[in-house]
CSV table of C-alpha atoms in Angstrom, one decimal:
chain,number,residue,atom,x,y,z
A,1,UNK,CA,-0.2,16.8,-32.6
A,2,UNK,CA,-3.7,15.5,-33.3
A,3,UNK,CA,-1.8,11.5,-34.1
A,4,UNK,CA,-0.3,12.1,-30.6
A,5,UNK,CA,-3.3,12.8,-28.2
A,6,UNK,CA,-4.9,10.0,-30.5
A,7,UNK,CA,-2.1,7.5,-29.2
A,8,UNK,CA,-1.8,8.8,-26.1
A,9,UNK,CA,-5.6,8.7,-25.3
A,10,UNK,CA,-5.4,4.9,-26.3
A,11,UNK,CA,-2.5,3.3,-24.8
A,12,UNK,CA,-4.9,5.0,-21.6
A,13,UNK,CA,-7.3,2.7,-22.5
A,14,UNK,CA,-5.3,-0.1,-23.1
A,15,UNK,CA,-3.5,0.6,-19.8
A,16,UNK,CA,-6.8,0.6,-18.3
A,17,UNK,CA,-8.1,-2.5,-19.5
A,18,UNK,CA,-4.7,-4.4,-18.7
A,19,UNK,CA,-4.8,-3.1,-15.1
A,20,UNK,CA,-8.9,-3.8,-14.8
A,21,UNK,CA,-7.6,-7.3,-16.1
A,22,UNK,CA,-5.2,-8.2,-13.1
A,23,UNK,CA,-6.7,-6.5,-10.8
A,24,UNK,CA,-10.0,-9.0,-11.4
A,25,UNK,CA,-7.8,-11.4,-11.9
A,26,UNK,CA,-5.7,-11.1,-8.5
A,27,UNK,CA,-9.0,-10.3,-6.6
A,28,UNK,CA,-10.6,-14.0,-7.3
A,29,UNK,CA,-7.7,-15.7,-7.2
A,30,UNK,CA,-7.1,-14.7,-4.0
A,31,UNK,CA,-11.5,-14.6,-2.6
A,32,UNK,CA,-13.2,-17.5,-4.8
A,33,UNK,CA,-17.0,-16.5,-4.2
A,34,UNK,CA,-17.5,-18.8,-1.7
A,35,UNK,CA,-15.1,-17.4,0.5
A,36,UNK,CA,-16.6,-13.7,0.3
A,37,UNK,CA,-20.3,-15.5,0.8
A,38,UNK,CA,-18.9,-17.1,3.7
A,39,UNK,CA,-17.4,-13.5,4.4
A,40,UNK,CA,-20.7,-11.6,4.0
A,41,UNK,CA,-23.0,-14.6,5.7
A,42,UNK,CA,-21.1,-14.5,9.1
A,43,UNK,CA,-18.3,-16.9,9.6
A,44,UNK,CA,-16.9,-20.7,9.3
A,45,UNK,CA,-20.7,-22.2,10.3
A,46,UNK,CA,-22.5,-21.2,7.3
A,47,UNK,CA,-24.4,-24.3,5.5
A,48,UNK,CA,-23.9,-24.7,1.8
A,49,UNK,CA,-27.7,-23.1,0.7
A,50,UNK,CA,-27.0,-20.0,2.2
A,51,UNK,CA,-23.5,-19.8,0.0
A,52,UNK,CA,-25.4,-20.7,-2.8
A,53,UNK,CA,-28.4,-18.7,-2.4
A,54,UNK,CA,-26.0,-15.3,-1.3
A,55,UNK,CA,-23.8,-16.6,-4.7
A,56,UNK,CA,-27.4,-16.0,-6.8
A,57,UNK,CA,-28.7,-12.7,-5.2
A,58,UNK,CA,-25.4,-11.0,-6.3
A,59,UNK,CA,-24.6,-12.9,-9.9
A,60,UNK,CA,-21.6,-15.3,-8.4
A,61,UNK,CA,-23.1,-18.2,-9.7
A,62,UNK,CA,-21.9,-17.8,-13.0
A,63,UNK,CA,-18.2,-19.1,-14.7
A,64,UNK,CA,-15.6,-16.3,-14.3
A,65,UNK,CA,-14.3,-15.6,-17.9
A,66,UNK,CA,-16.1,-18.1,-20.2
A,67,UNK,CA,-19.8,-19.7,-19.9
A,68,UNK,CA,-20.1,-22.8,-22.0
A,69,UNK,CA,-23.1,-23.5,-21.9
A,70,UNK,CA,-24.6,-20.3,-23.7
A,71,UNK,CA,-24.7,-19.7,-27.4
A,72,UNK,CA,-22.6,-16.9,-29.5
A,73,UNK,CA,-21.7,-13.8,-27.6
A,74,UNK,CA,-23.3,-14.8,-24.5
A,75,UNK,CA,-20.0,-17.0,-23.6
A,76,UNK,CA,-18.5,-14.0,-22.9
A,77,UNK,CA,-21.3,-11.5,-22.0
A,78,UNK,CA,-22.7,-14.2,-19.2
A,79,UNK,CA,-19.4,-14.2,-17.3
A,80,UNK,CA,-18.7,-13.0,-13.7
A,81,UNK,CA,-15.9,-10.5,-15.8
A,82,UNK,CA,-18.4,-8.9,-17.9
A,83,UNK,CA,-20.6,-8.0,-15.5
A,84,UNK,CA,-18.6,-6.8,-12.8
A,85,UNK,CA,-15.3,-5.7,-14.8
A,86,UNK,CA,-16.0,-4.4,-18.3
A,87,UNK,CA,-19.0,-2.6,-16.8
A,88,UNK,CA,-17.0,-0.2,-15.0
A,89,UNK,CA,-16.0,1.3,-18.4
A,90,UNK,CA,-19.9,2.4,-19.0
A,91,UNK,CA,-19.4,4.0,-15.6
A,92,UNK,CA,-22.2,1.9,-14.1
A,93,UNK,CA,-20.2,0.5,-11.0
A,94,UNK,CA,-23.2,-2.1,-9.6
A,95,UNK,CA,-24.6,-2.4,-5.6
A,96,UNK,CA,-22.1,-3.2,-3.3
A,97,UNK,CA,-21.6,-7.0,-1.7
A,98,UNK,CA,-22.4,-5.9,1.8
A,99,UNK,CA,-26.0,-5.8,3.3
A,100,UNK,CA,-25.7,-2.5,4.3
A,101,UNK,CA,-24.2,-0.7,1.5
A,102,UNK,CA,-26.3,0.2,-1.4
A,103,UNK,CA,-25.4,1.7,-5.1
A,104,UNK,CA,-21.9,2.4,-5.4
A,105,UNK,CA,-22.5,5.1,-8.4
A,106,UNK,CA,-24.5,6.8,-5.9
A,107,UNK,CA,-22.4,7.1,-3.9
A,108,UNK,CA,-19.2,8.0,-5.7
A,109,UNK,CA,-22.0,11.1,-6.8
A,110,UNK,CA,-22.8,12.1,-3.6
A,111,UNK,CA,-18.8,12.2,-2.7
A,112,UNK,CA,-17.5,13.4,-5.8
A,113,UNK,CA,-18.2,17.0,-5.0
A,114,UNK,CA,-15.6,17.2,-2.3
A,115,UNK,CA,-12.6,15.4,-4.1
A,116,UNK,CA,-13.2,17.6,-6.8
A,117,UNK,CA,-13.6,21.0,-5.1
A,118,UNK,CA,-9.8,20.0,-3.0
A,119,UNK,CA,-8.4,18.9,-6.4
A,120,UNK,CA,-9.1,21.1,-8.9
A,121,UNK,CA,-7.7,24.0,-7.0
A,122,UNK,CA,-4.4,22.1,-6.3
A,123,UNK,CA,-4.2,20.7,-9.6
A,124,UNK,CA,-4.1,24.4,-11.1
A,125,UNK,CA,-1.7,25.8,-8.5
A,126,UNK,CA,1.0,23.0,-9.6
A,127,UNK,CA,0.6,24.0,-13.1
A,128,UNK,CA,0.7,27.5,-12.7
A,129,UNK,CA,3.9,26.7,-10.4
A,130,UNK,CA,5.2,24.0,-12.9
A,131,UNK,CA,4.9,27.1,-15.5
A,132,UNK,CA,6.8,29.5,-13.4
């Protein structure tokens, strides 16, 4: 019983890391970071410092999967993936790209409550009726 929750616990977490993976992967494909600067800034008539300058306030200046041009571990650790993907697995989910929205773990907090208290409820009336 104990090998089974074991196997089942980690093909979760490979399951999450595979769908973290194309789901990053699908996001910038589709908005490279000048797109969601241009996005964020206000339109088509943007001027090339502000991308860059919006790109540097929120860590898009960086290569997406692989930095060359730092030493060891860093190649990986300095990368647009690391810090916005594998981060999300220490639950620290980062500010938000927007002016006006701030911390997004304080927010999922603050919310959290609510989900939980609709959920927990339901989630033990469908086992008690999955039972029955």
């Amino acid at each position: 019983m104990i090998n089974y929750i074991i196997r089942r616990v980690l093909y979760g977490v490979l399951i999450l890391a595979g769908v973290n993976l194309v789901t990053f992967f699908l996001f910038f494909s589709v908005n490279t970071p000048d797109d969601m600067a241009r996005m964020n800034i206000g339109g088509k008539r943007v001027t090339q410092e502000l991308i860059d300058k919006w790109k540097v306030e929120r860590g898009y200046d960086k290569p997406l999967y692989w930095n060359d041009k730092e030493p060891g571990a860093q190649k990986l650790t300095d990368t647009i993936f690391w810090e916005r993907s594998v981060s999300l697995f220490t639950l620290r989910f980062g500010r938000s790209d927007s002016e006006s929205a701030g911390d997004i773990g304080a927010e999922v907090a603050q919310r959290m409550g609510v989900s939980l208290k609709l959920a927990l409820p339901l989630f033990a009336l469908q086992v008690l009726a999955s039972v029955a």
